[in-house]
């Protein structure tokens, strides 16, 4: 493994250029206007896996966007690593807040990234992190030091809830057979403090529609006498949290995993500065559930957030209208033991029950996924920990993340293997936000660290 | 006056065609994309006033859109009627709910309008109602029976709060000197039950912006730990009404005119069916301030309505984002003795005071105007009442409207004359809504009734 660093030095500009080419294709899975781009990205990823040295590469059709599959089997007796990632990206809006075109990547230096960072939608989530694996495998194949088998399953619907990945996995158990699943779609504490994500929150995402009168009304002639669906929606959403910011949906907390005092004390030892957190976001105060710290609120506690709201006149100037309808997109992050389908049902039932007679309410579930916790005594976790030690010179900290990769719980159920979340992103990478970026240092460090994982995993597997 | 009916019969199709020409120009004052169309509409209105026989016609520039002025002075000793109207229209959106192009007028028969109604943005509000006056004056001039002087002041910014009309009036006191102001920008109870609007609500229109973190955040990584400005905005707006639907802004009701039991009993005598009202809007229940009837809620009581709300991801599909900002447009309808500027200040102060430390709030006043009540013993009201009697065969009912024409209170203050609101629209005309229309019967009945007003006003004035 001694020559991975020199291989990276030699091929650095090609590694960056190839990622930039991939980022130029606007593979926004949520918006059907980009459908052809999503497909083109799949083809590009397949082509790159072939160039990296995989023996088999395929565009596997599904009822939605395709899964890119690839493999390099060197010996059926050796263990197999299955790399999962996604080639689709979040929508770029609000586009006006980007300092450069989200699909015309540029490299800029920042305070955290004196070596430069690539600014583009998907730079970190997940094209950049997924492509580290392609380049790490390229290195191992070209230098004849791939110590085990590798398979790739790169999907195109992660940002819209992996709607068809379950369908694909169910039909391809044999093809996807593996000994460990490796994912880079999370972050680490900082460049100086590597960490491995050991938990993910689940997710339930719903859309609600509140209908008042059968048409938009003049707010002078009807105002005060007819329910305004925006006012009602606001009241209904406001009632979903009580004065302590607990969620008021009956049964919502019934199955929430409660951590012990010891576990919470261990969490509190991770380096964290509330002042830095607040100043990075330019907020005077944090806000969350009473009785929990910031790091607990965004990892071990469930949440309910409005991700989008709209209704009435939202153009320039003024319009005095009572709209017929108001809408919101609402997501709940869930923690271990909450079942996302059960929570979706509880939400729907509760939201419908609190609607006053003057409106009608429609709740449409979007997608969801279960929370996930991985044990730190597995050989996968140990191999990852040693890999970070080899390249960072430090033992990584196990850490629960607040994010969700809804498909991870399914992997364990269907493929009967553990998932290891080796993320190289940073909180400040602005994923899902304008000006998303990925540090070149992080990108190359990921490529450097991954081959060590293969080596240690194969050794520990014996 | 006996030949007005035959004049209308003879020129009916021209009257309709001319209105349709005017409706084709999308004079949306709220949206600067239509700026040239607003100007073109002003020119068209001036041209039509000249053709009608006015001696003087002018496009009067202001800091905003121009005022079209015209006059026909037959004798300085005779009284002068000042006609006010507006040539601008509300935005057409939500455009997808129109059954035909809002700016390609079509005539369709409806249950209420077996003679046909013109469907277009502005058909009733206010191009159709304003143009009745142009045609009524044309009749009187061409037939040599204009009994007094007439002036026209037709503005282009009514739908955005008449921002520059005060500026224009202050500079043109002499030019605008008159004995009564006549406006058709309101409705009547029904085709069988004529009514004259004797009161208008005031208005305060504001826009609010709630800012949380300095950028959009991933709702997994930050959800639960950082204030979501949409959730906070919902809580803040929800708190503006208590459980009885009273508005909670301190001081909001301090100056509200309280009607006597007798006045409320008189109001309750106007024909009204709650069942018809609910079925016309397809609502199971009405909704409003406790202790007041539907007709009181939408006329003599102040209100607070969200006219537009937006924030986060509102496109197709799902995006798990905590947005940096959330916005709402909020209007308050005010009743006599509430001062709109004082209410705007109370709103701003209260809204800022209820913002938690985790967000910052900006309140931007848009525009406003005072409520107005006209006495029914003035000669203007009596002339209008006799005019309706002449053409409807019934004494019109005096009625308070819930709408606002913010400029009316200013007219009284600056021009020292009373305003008479002779409206020929119906509640079902869908003004400010998709599929706005104006009955051809109503349009022609207005043209027929207006000359009677001039006759009776001139007689009573002597």
XYZ file of C-alpha atoms in Angstrom, chain A:
462
model
C 0.000 0.000 0.000
C 3.097 2.205 0.221
C 2.721 3.549 -3.317
C -0.910 4.830 -3.110
C 0.375 8.272 -2.076
C 2.700 8.495 -5.054
C 0.000 7.169 -7.416
C -2.298 9.975 -6.198
C 0.445 12.597 -6.680
C 1.002 11.363 -10.216
C -2.694 11.239 -11.241
C -4.055 14.071 -9.093
C -5.096 16.416 -11.905
C -6.771 13.613 -13.862
C -8.667 12.506 -10.723
C -9.940 16.076 -10.295
C -10.762 16.554 -13.984
C -12.720 13.315 -14.137
C -14.808 14.290 -11.108
C -15.466 17.709 -12.617
C -16.700 16.044 -15.836
C -19.132 13.996 -13.780
C -20.336 17.048 -11.853
C -21.114 18.904 -15.070
C -24.085 16.602 -15.761
C -27.111 17.889 -13.794
C -28.434 14.547 -12.539
C -31.300 15.968 -10.443
C -33.508 12.971 -9.768
C -36.320 14.985 -8.124
C -37.094 16.947 -11.279
C -38.213 15.062 -14.373
C -36.856 17.866 -16.581
C -33.387 16.387 -15.915
C -34.343 12.823 -16.774
C -31.953 12.515 -19.726
C -29.088 13.934 -17.638
C -29.679 11.356 -14.927
C -29.422 8.592 -17.525
C -26.323 10.153 -19.070
C -24.685 10.228 -15.651
C -25.371 6.517 -15.203
C -23.659 5.826 -18.538
C -20.684 7.971 -17.582
C -20.274 6.155 -14.250
C -20.418 2.779 -16.002
C -17.754 3.914 -18.493
C -15.474 5.053 -15.666
C -15.883 1.761 -13.783
C -14.854 -0.071 -16.938
C -11.800 2.179 -17.368
C -10.888 1.576 -13.711
C -10.495 -2.108 -14.525
C -13.789 -3.773 -13.552
C -14.442 -6.961 -15.533
C -18.195 -6.649 -15.586
C -20.104 -3.366 -15.877
C -23.819 -2.981 -16.440
C -26.592 -0.401 -16.570
C -29.339 -2.285 -14.762
C -32.801 -0.982 -15.551
C -35.380 -0.582 -12.775
C -38.900 0.893 -12.815
C -37.120 4.234 -12.199
C -33.559 5.366 -12.844
C -31.021 2.589 -13.429
C -28.510 1.091 -11.027
C -24.926 0.982 -12.273
C -23.397 -2.375 -11.366
C -19.743 -3.383 -11.730
C -17.446 -6.054 -10.320
C -13.890 -7.273 -10.208
C -13.780 -10.823 -8.881
C -10.213 -11.969 -8.322
C -10.950 -15.156 -6.362
C -14.346 -16.489 -5.221
C -12.691 -17.720 -2.005
C -11.707 -14.228 -0.985
C -14.120 -11.795 0.732
C -16.183 -9.354 -1.313
C -16.654 -5.638 -0.623
C -19.857 -4.098 -2.037
C -19.489 -0.356 -2.613
C -22.759 1.565 -2.565
C -23.108 5.179 -3.689
C -25.388 7.378 -5.759
C -24.912 9.368 -8.925
C -28.046 11.538 -8.579
C -27.962 14.910 -6.835
C -30.273 17.254 -4.943
C -32.013 20.075 -6.852
C -29.802 23.180 -7.038
C -32.370 25.764 -5.994
C -32.404 28.347 -4.528
C -30.231 28.933 -7.563
C -29.859 32.653 -6.885
C -27.814 31.939 -3.763
C -25.057 30.110 -5.631
C -21.923 32.147 -6.262
C -21.218 30.107 -9.388
C -23.177 27.814 -11.703
C -23.988 24.615 -9.707
C -23.273 22.515 -12.798
C -20.165 24.363 -13.971
C -17.708 23.231 -11.270
C -14.990 25.632 -10.157
C -12.088 25.217 -7.760
C -11.743 27.858 -5.064
C -9.591 28.107 -1.951
C -11.391 28.594 1.365
C -10.227 29.006 4.940
C -10.845 25.312 5.651
C -9.537 24.232 2.256
C -6.294 26.068 1.478
C -5.633 23.328 -1.134
C -8.866 24.303 -2.883
C -12.354 22.824 -2.965
C -14.568 21.888 -5.913
C -17.810 23.890 -5.883
C -20.731 22.168 -7.631
C -24.003 20.423 -6.819
C -23.066 16.861 -5.880
C -19.368 17.696 -5.311
C -19.534 15.971 -1.942
C -23.025 14.357 -1.961
C -22.383 11.949 -3.459
C -20.509 12.142 -6.752
C -17.228 13.185 -5.099
C -17.409 10.620 -2.311
C -18.632 7.871 -4.635
C -15.873 8.585 -7.149
C -13.142 8.216 -4.480
C -14.024 4.503 -4.521
C -13.742 4.285 -8.295
C -10.265 5.828 -8.158
C -9.148 3.761 -5.147
C -10.174 0.584 -6.956
C -8.464 1.807 -10.144
C -5.248 2.176 -8.135
C -5.518 -1.322 -6.642
C -6.326 -3.006 -9.970
C -3.668 -1.163 -11.997
C -1.034 -1.907 -9.346
C -2.091 -5.503 -8.810
C -2.764 -5.087 -5.137
C -6.525 -5.518 -4.924
C -6.576 -8.002 -2.005
C -10.192 -9.185 -2.392
C -13.244 -8.968 -4.657
C -15.166 -5.753 -5.185
C -18.650 -4.962 -6.454
C -20.222 -1.585 -7.141
C -23.919 -0.715 -6.847
C -24.335 2.960 -7.708
C -27.954 4.151 -7.820
C -29.719 7.208 -9.239
C -32.603 7.738 -6.855
C -31.035 8.231 -3.440
C -32.117 11.864 -3.209
C -35.727 10.877 -3.854
C -35.853 8.022 -1.371
C -34.293 5.107 -3.308
C -37.770 4.198 -4.497
C -36.625 1.276 -6.674
C -33.467 0.069 -4.970
C -35.408 -2.396 -2.813
C -36.971 -3.747 -6.004
C -33.487 -4.166 -7.533
C -31.929 -5.803 -4.471
C -34.765 -8.299 -4.067
C -34.190 -9.467 -7.638
C -30.375 -9.633 -7.402
C -29.471 -11.300 -4.118
C -26.846 -13.517 -5.718
C -25.271 -10.830 -7.817
C -24.994 -8.534 -4.785
C -23.703 -11.186 -2.355
C -20.956 -9.614 -0.244
C -19.188 -9.641 3.094
C -19.346 -5.955 3.887
C -21.010 -2.914 2.391
C -18.880 0.200 2.133
C -20.445 3.636 1.764
C -18.990 7.126 1.652
C -22.025 9.386 1.941
C -21.463 10.877 5.385
C -18.984 13.240 7.016
C -16.267 13.300 9.607
C -15.765 15.677 12.544
C -12.882 17.625 10.985
C -9.745 17.194 8.921
C -7.831 16.783 12.180
C -10.418 14.544 13.876
C -11.463 11.591 11.724
C -14.677 9.833 12.689
C -16.760 6.928 11.474
C -20.524 7.169 11.371
C -22.098 4.414 13.449
C -25.711 5.541 13.317
C -28.101 7.130 10.858
C -31.553 8.520 11.459
C -34.568 7.148 9.664
C -36.885 9.317 7.629
C -40.552 9.814 6.877
C -41.263 12.431 4.204
C -44.829 13.562 3.515
C -46.607 16.270 1.585
C -49.744 17.929 2.949
C -52.424 19.882 1.141
C -55.039 21.994 2.910
C -58.079 23.077 0.865
C -60.445 25.805 1.975
C -62.880 27.403 -0.489
C -63.184 25.911 -3.978
C -61.451 28.896 -5.599
C -59.158 31.753 -4.698
C -61.165 34.514 -3.017
C -60.839 38.271 -2.642
C -59.548 38.759 0.873
C -61.667 41.872 1.360
C -64.980 40.332 0.440
C -64.379 37.027 2.217
C -61.619 37.790 4.711
C -62.629 36.972 8.275
C -65.627 34.864 7.250
C -64.023 31.948 5.429
C -61.122 29.762 6.576
C -57.868 30.816 4.934
C -56.018 27.543 4.241
C -52.640 29.211 4.849
C -53.671 30.455 8.296
C -55.129 27.017 9.085
C -52.028 25.182 7.804
C -49.863 27.433 9.976
C -51.979 26.644 13.041
C -51.863 22.930 12.288
C -48.098 22.851 11.742
C -47.481 25.058 14.782
C -49.423 22.599 16.933
C -47.071 19.747 15.983
C -44.490 20.968 18.541
C -45.314 21.898 22.133
C -43.639 24.630 24.180
C -40.685 22.338 24.937
C -40.285 21.468 21.252
C -41.534 17.964 21.802
C -43.493 16.582 18.881
C -47.176 16.275 19.760
C -48.198 13.424 17.449
C -49.695 10.749 19.732
C -47.449 7.679 19.895
C -44.546 9.408 18.126
C -42.026 8.749 20.928
C -43.371 5.358 22.007
C -40.550 3.310 20.470
C -37.708 5.834 20.591
C -34.464 4.226 21.769
C -33.424 5.970 25.007
C -29.660 6.172 25.510
C -28.148 5.482 28.908
C -26.469 8.197 30.953
C -23.122 6.559 30.117
C -23.793 6.602 26.402
C -24.816 10.240 26.556
C -21.720 11.076 28.578
C -19.541 9.349 25.961
C -21.218 11.376 23.207
C -20.566 14.589 25.104
C -16.830 13.904 24.922
C -16.643 14.470 21.145
C -14.979 17.810 20.439
C -17.677 20.455 19.945
C -17.861 24.209 20.405
C -21.348 25.679 20.628
C -19.912 29.139 20.009
C -18.236 28.032 16.789
C -21.416 26.239 15.735
C -23.509 29.341 16.250
C -21.053 31.665 14.599
C -20.648 29.354 11.548
C -24.413 29.571 11.024
C -24.649 33.210 12.147
C -27.391 32.480 14.669
C -27.810 34.058 18.093
C -29.191 30.883 19.606
C -29.757 27.226 18.847
C -33.264 25.818 19.035
C -34.486 22.329 19.827
C -35.990 19.812 22.154
C -35.775 20.695 25.820
C -33.496 18.445 27.881
C -31.027 17.557 25.099
C -27.756 19.029 23.860
C -27.206 20.203 20.305
C -25.330 17.029 19.355
C -28.055 14.873 20.883
C -30.800 16.852 19.164
C -29.285 16.246 15.753
C -28.402 12.581 16.151
C -30.229 10.522 18.783
C -33.528 12.441 18.863
C -36.294 12.430 16.243
C -37.382 15.686 14.587
C -40.135 17.211 12.485
C -39.171 19.904 9.983
C -41.081 21.720 7.275
C -38.821 21.457 4.201
C -41.059 23.553 1.990
C -44.250 25.574 2.259
C -46.272 27.458 -0.334
C -49.659 28.987 -0.925
C -51.304 32.162 -2.209
C -49.491 34.909 -4.056
C -45.714 34.637 -3.876
C -44.755 36.954 -6.725
C -43.535 40.515 -6.694
C -45.780 43.091 -5.044
C -49.070 42.492 -3.317
C -52.180 40.471 -4.025
C -55.094 40.399 -1.610
C -56.184 36.831 -1.995
C -57.427 34.012 0.175
C -56.087 31.033 -1.738
C -58.077 27.891 -2.229
C -55.121 25.708 -1.194
C -51.910 25.721 0.845
C -49.180 23.091 0.805
C -46.193 21.900 2.823
C -43.500 19.268 2.520
C -42.713 17.857 5.958
C -40.012 15.408 6.950
C -39.436 13.588 10.187
C -36.007 12.224 11.085
C -36.387 9.052 13.110
C -34.161 7.165 15.515
C -33.601 3.464 16.147
C -36.726 1.449 16.910
C -39.118 3.969 15.317
C -40.623 2.311 12.255
C -40.916 4.811 9.425
C -44.113 3.368 8.010
C -45.747 3.347 11.415
C -44.676 6.972 11.996
C -46.016 7.974 8.579
C -49.378 6.445 9.515
C -49.356 8.186 12.911
C -48.596 11.514 11.231
C -51.332 11.107 8.641
C -53.911 10.098 11.219
C -53.012 12.928 13.572
C -52.775 15.608 10.888
C -56.161 14.658 9.497
C -57.658 14.584 12.985
C -56.574 18.151 13.826
C -58.036 19.655 10.647
C -61.015 21.857 11.483
C -64.297 21.325 9.611
C -63.756 24.455 7.541
C -61.000 22.796 5.460
C -60.167 19.432 3.946
C -56.718 17.895 4.292
C -54.777 15.478 2.135
C -51.591 13.794 3.382
C -49.431 12.084 0.739
C -46.475 9.983 1.937
C -43.390 10.585 -0.233
C -40.813 8.093 0.953
C -38.998 6.958 4.044
C -36.487 4.593 5.596
C -35.453 3.056 8.867
C -32.782 4.349 11.221
C -29.581 2.309 11.487
C -26.926 1.607 14.112
C -23.780 -0.345 13.369
C -21.755 -2.207 16.025
C -18.133 -1.100 16.526
C -16.836 -4.608 17.217
C -17.387 -5.933 13.679
C -14.342 -6.648 11.508
C -15.669 -4.087 9.028
C -15.591 -1.340 11.643
C -12.132 -2.459 12.838
C -10.759 -2.460 9.294
C -12.115 1.043 8.720
C -10.678 2.240 12.008
C -7.215 0.893 11.109
C -7.434 2.431 7.630
C -7.999 5.903 9.121
C -5.164 5.307 11.596
C -2.867 4.495 8.675
C -3.559 7.737 6.805
C -4.601 10.209 9.534
C -2.317 8.906 12.278
C -5.286 8.922 14.666
C -7.980 6.490 15.770
C -11.311 7.704 14.371
C -14.152 8.552 16.764
C -17.382 6.537 16.366
C -20.222 9.022 15.874
C -23.949 8.986 15.275
C -25.069 11.137 12.343
C -28.374 12.957 12.085
C -28.682 12.241 8.384
C -30.450 9.339 6.750
C -29.459 6.815 4.122
C -32.819 5.076 4.134
C -31.542 2.086 2.229
C -28.904 1.009 4.801
C -31.366 -0.840 7.041
C -32.641 -2.659 3.979
C -29.118 -3.756 3.013
C -28.705 -5.483 6.345
C -32.094 -7.186 6.075
C -31.800 -8.300 2.452
C -28.072 -8.854 2.010
C -27.255 -9.943 5.562
C -24.109 -7.921 5.848
C -23.009 -4.927 7.888
C -22.552 -1.486 6.421
C -19.482 0.638 7.134
C -19.921 4.383 6.684
C -16.524 5.863 5.818
C -17.352 9.506 5.155
C -14.763 12.112 4.213
C -17.072 15.156 3.943
C -17.289 18.031 6.404
C -20.360 19.726 7.911
C -19.311 22.900 6.153
C -19.489 21.283 2.690
C -23.017 22.697 2.317
C -24.544 19.528 0.929
C -28.216 20.082 -0.060
C -27.429 23.823 0.042
C -26.188 26.487 -2.348
C -22.418 26.426 -2.914
C -21.952 22.764 -2.088
C -18.277 21.885 -2.253
C -15.784 19.115 -1.473
C -12.222 19.760 -0.378
C -9.573 18.435 -2.743
C -7.635 17.382 0.349
C -10.676 15.351 1.513
C -11.195 13.830 -1.920
C -7.595 12.668 -2.202
C -7.463 11.577 1.452
C -10.494 9.382 0.783
C -8.807 7.781 -2.228
C -5.720 7.195 -0.096
C -7.585 5.684 2.874
C -9.916 3.301 1.036
C -7.244 0.792 -0.183
C -6.121 0.389 3.447
C -9.649 -0.695 4.317
C -9.512 -3.452 1.693
C -6.177 -4.641 3.013
C -7.209 -4.746 6.699
C -10.628 -6.185 5.946
C -9.119 -9.042 3.957
C -6.558 -9.697 6.718
C -9.146 -9.661 9.510
C -11.530 -11.818 7.473
C -9.145 -14.768 7.328
